[in-house]
N, C-alpha and C. Protein backbone atom coordinates (compact mmCIF):
# COMPACT_ATOMS: atom_id res chain seq x y z
N MET A 1 166.98 150.09 66.43
CA MET A 1 166.20 149.49 65.57
C MET A 1 166.55 150.40 64.13
N ASN A 2 166.60 149.69 63.12
CA ASN A 2 166.57 150.39 61.67
C ASN A 2 165.00 150.33 61.21
N ARG A 3 164.86 150.93 60.26
CA ARG A 3 163.28 151.02 59.68
C ARG A 3 162.77 149.67 59.41
N GLU A 4 163.63 148.75 58.91
CA GLU A 4 163.21 147.33 58.47
C GLU A 4 162.87 146.55 59.64
N GLU A 5 163.68 146.52 60.68
CA GLU A 5 163.70 145.83 61.91
C GLU A 5 162.13 146.58 62.76
N THR A 6 162.07 147.86 62.80
CA THR A 6 160.95 148.66 63.41
C THR A 6 159.74 147.99 62.69
N LEU A 7 159.69 147.88 61.34
CA LEU A 7 158.51 147.59 60.56
C LEU A 7 157.98 146.22 60.91
N ALA A 8 158.96 145.23 61.05
CA ALA A 8 158.66 143.77 61.48
C ALA A 8 158.43 143.82 62.85
N TRP A 9 158.84 144.44 63.58
CA TRP A 9 158.43 144.70 65.32
C TRP A 9 156.82 144.96 65.31
N ILE A 10 156.72 146.10 64.57
CA ILE A 10 154.98 146.83 64.31
C ILE A 10 154.52 145.54 64.04
N ASP A 11 154.47 144.51 62.95
CA ASP A 11 153.73 143.85 62.60
C ASP A 11 153.73 142.88 63.82
N VAL A 12 154.40 142.44 64.61
CA VAL A 12 154.46 141.42 65.82
C VAL A 12 153.43 142.35 66.66
N ILE A 13 153.50 143.44 67.07
CA ILE A 13 152.91 144.33 67.92
C ILE A 13 151.51 144.31 67.36
N LEU A 14 151.36 144.42 66.47
CA LEU A 14 149.57 144.80 65.97
C LEU A 14 149.20 143.45 65.97
N ASP A 15 150.06 142.36 65.86
CA ASP A 15 149.30 141.07 65.86
C ASP A 15 149.20 140.21 67.47
N SER A 16 149.60 141.20 68.20
CA SER A 16 149.37 140.51 69.54
C SER A 16 148.24 140.24 69.94
N LEU A 17 147.94 139.36 70.81
CA LEU A 17 146.73 138.75 71.14
C LEU A 17 145.92 139.71 72.33
N ASP A 18 146.78 140.50 72.93
CA ASP A 18 146.10 141.41 73.95
C ASP A 18 147.17 142.23 74.62
N ASN A 19 146.86 143.20 75.25
CA ASN A 19 147.83 144.23 75.83
C ASN A 19 148.82 143.70 76.87
N SER A 20 148.55 142.63 77.45
CA SER A 20 149.62 142.23 78.26
C SER A 20 150.92 141.41 77.48
N GLU A 21 150.38 140.81 76.26
CA GLU A 21 151.32 140.42 75.31
C GLU A 21 152.15 141.48 74.87
N MET A 22 151.42 142.30 74.41
CA MET A 22 152.12 143.45 73.59
C MET A 22 152.91 144.51 74.54
N MET A 23 152.85 144.71 75.80
CA MET A 23 153.44 145.06 76.97
C MET A 23 154.65 144.40 77.01
N ALA A 24 154.62 142.85 77.13
CA ALA A 24 155.88 141.85 77.38
C ALA A 24 156.77 142.45 76.14
N ILE A 25 156.13 142.38 75.19
CA ILE A 25 157.15 142.63 73.93
C ILE A 25 157.84 143.75 73.91
N ILE A 26 157.06 144.72 74.20
CA ILE A 26 157.86 146.06 74.61
C ILE A 26 158.62 146.40 75.42
N ARG A 27 158.37 145.46 76.77
CA ARG A 27 159.49 145.35 77.97
C ARG A 27 160.86 144.80 77.34
N ASP A 28 160.68 143.51 76.53
CA ASP A 28 161.65 142.80 76.23
C ASP A 28 162.56 143.39 75.00
N SER A 29 161.90 144.42 74.56
CA SER A 29 162.90 145.19 73.24
C SER A 29 163.07 146.59 73.80
N ALA A 30 162.87 146.92 75.08
CA ALA A 30 163.14 148.20 75.44
C ALA A 30 164.59 148.68 75.03
N ASP A 31 165.44 147.89 74.97
CA ASP A 31 166.96 148.47 74.73
C ASP A 31 167.15 148.75 73.37
N ASP A 32 166.00 148.30 72.43
CA ASP A 32 166.23 148.54 70.96
C ASP A 32 165.52 149.75 70.38
N PHE A 33 165.14 150.45 71.29
CA PHE A 33 164.32 151.77 70.92
C PHE A 33 165.11 153.09 70.66
N ASP A 34 165.96 152.96 69.51
CA ASP A 34 166.66 154.10 69.35
C ASP A 34 167.01 154.06 67.75
N GLY A 35 167.54 154.86 67.30
CA GLY A 35 167.76 154.90 65.82
C GLY A 35 166.66 155.44 65.02
N GLU A 36 166.29 155.05 64.05
CA GLU A 36 165.24 155.20 63.37
C GLU A 36 163.68 154.80 63.92
N PHE A 37 163.64 154.10 65.05
CA PHE A 37 162.45 153.65 65.67
C PHE A 37 161.65 154.59 65.86
N PHE A 38 161.56 155.70 66.57
CA PHE A 38 160.52 156.65 66.62
C PHE A 38 159.97 157.17 65.11
N GLU A 39 161.12 157.67 64.19
CA GLU A 39 160.63 158.12 62.94
C GLU A 39 160.04 157.12 62.20
N THR A 40 160.25 156.26 62.33
CA THR A 40 159.51 154.73 61.63
C THR A 40 157.88 154.85 62.15
N MET A 41 157.82 154.74 63.59
CA MET A 41 156.74 154.57 64.12
C MET A 41 155.83 155.96 63.71
N ASP A 42 156.23 157.15 63.79
CA ASP A 42 155.70 158.31 63.33
C ASP A 42 155.05 158.02 62.08
N SER A 43 156.05 157.79 60.79
CA SER A 43 155.61 157.75 59.58
C SER A 43 154.48 156.50 59.58
N GLU A 44 154.53 155.40 59.99
CA GLU A 44 153.68 154.43 60.06
C GLU A 44 152.08 155.06 60.65
N THR A 45 152.35 155.62 61.54
CA THR A 45 151.17 156.29 62.14
C THR A 45 150.50 156.96 61.03
N GLN A 46 151.30 158.10 60.45
CA GLN A 46 150.83 159.08 59.45
C GLN A 46 150.28 158.12 58.26
N ARG A 47 151.08 157.18 57.77
CA ARG A 47 150.61 156.43 56.55
C ARG A 47 148.94 155.70 57.02
N TYR A 48 148.70 155.13 58.20
CA TYR A 48 147.58 154.76 58.58
C TYR A 48 146.42 155.45 58.59
N LEU A 49 146.80 157.02 59.28
CA LEU A 49 145.79 157.82 58.78
C LEU A 49 145.50 158.52 57.53
N ALA A 50 146.60 158.57 56.61
CA ALA A 50 146.27 158.76 55.23
C ALA A 50 145.37 157.56 54.52
N GLU A 51 145.52 156.37 55.17
CA GLU A 51 144.60 155.26 54.41
C GLU A 51 143.46 155.08 55.54
N ASN A 52 143.08 156.12 56.07
CA ASN A 52 141.67 156.15 56.94
C ASN A 52 141.59 155.14 57.81
N ASN A 53 142.62 154.61 58.18
CA ASN A 53 142.53 153.58 59.30
C ASN A 53 143.08 154.35 60.53
N GLN A 54 142.22 154.79 61.13
CA GLN A 54 142.05 155.41 62.47
C GLN A 54 142.48 154.58 63.58
N LYS A 55 141.83 153.43 63.41
CA LYS A 55 142.00 152.31 64.58
C LYS A 55 143.51 152.06 64.81
N THR A 56 144.19 151.55 63.43
CA THR A 56 145.46 151.25 63.55
C THR A 56 146.20 152.34 63.90
N ALA A 57 146.27 153.38 63.40
CA ALA A 57 146.78 154.73 63.85
C ALA A 57 146.73 154.97 65.52
N ASP A 58 145.95 154.98 66.00
CA ASP A 58 145.27 155.03 67.36
C ASP A 58 146.22 154.16 67.93
N ARG A 59 146.32 152.83 67.75
CA ARG A 59 146.91 151.68 68.48
C ARG A 59 148.36 152.10 68.58
N LEU A 60 148.90 152.52 67.08
CA LEU A 60 150.38 152.62 67.10
C LEU A 60 150.61 153.98 68.13
N THR A 61 149.71 155.18 68.27
CA THR A 61 150.10 156.11 69.08
C THR A 61 149.99 155.55 70.39
N ALA A 62 149.18 154.71 70.93
CA ALA A 62 148.96 154.21 72.05
C ALA A 62 150.21 153.18 72.49
N ILE A 63 150.83 152.55 71.57
CA ILE A 63 152.01 151.97 71.49
C ILE A 63 153.34 152.83 71.96
N ALA A 64 153.26 153.81 71.03
CA ALA A 64 154.17 155.08 71.63
C ALA A 64 154.42 155.39 72.70
N ARG A 65 153.16 155.88 73.38
CA ARG A 65 153.22 156.06 74.71
C ARG A 65 153.53 155.28 75.91
N ALA A 66 153.18 153.89 75.25
CA ALA A 66 153.64 153.00 76.30
C ALA A 66 155.34 152.80 76.26
N ILE A 67 155.85 152.94 75.16
CA ILE A 67 157.17 152.94 75.04
C ILE A 67 157.73 154.12 75.84
N ALA A 68 157.08 155.25 75.63
CA ALA A 68 157.49 156.40 76.21
C ALA A 68 157.62 156.08 77.80
N VAL A 69 156.57 155.48 78.17
CA VAL A 69 156.41 155.28 79.83
C VAL A 69 157.58 154.06 80.26
N VAL A 70 157.78 153.02 79.19
CA VAL A 70 158.61 152.13 79.87
C VAL A 70 159.96 152.78 79.72
N ARG A 71 160.46 153.43 78.77
CA ARG A 71 161.49 154.04 78.52
C ARG A 71 161.81 155.10 79.97
N GLN A 72 160.88 155.75 80.57
CA GLN A 72 161.06 156.69 81.53
C GLN A 72 161.31 155.65 83.11
N ASN A 73 160.33 154.95 82.80
CA ASN A 73 160.49 154.08 84.14
C ASN A 73 162.02 153.35 84.24
N ARG A 74 162.55 152.85 83.11
CA ARG A 74 163.88 152.35 83.08
C ARG A 74 164.85 153.45 83.53
N THR A 75 164.61 154.64 83.03
CA THR A 75 165.40 155.79 83.22
C THR A 75 165.57 155.95 84.80
N GLU A 76 164.28 155.98 85.38
CA GLU A 76 164.09 156.51 86.97
C GLU A 76 164.79 155.21 87.66
N ASN A 77 164.59 154.06 87.09
CA ASN A 77 165.01 153.05 88.27
C ASN A 77 166.63 152.79 87.75
N LEU A 78 167.12 153.42 87.00
CA LEU A 78 168.90 153.18 86.88
C LEU A 78 169.73 153.91 87.95
């Protein structure tokens, strides 16, 4: 994903109704986590921290951890 795609994806994830919906979106997107994706996730987390929005920054950190788990599981299952 490039930066713009990642920003749009982040908006979709942050608007998810619950964790199961969020995880379904992450699993469906698993092949797209490359390029600028993690750089954008990090910069957006830092932006939310700078805006004193700890809740959203923490949520993005949790999302990044979930993505790491999904990627690891895919690698182990291949």
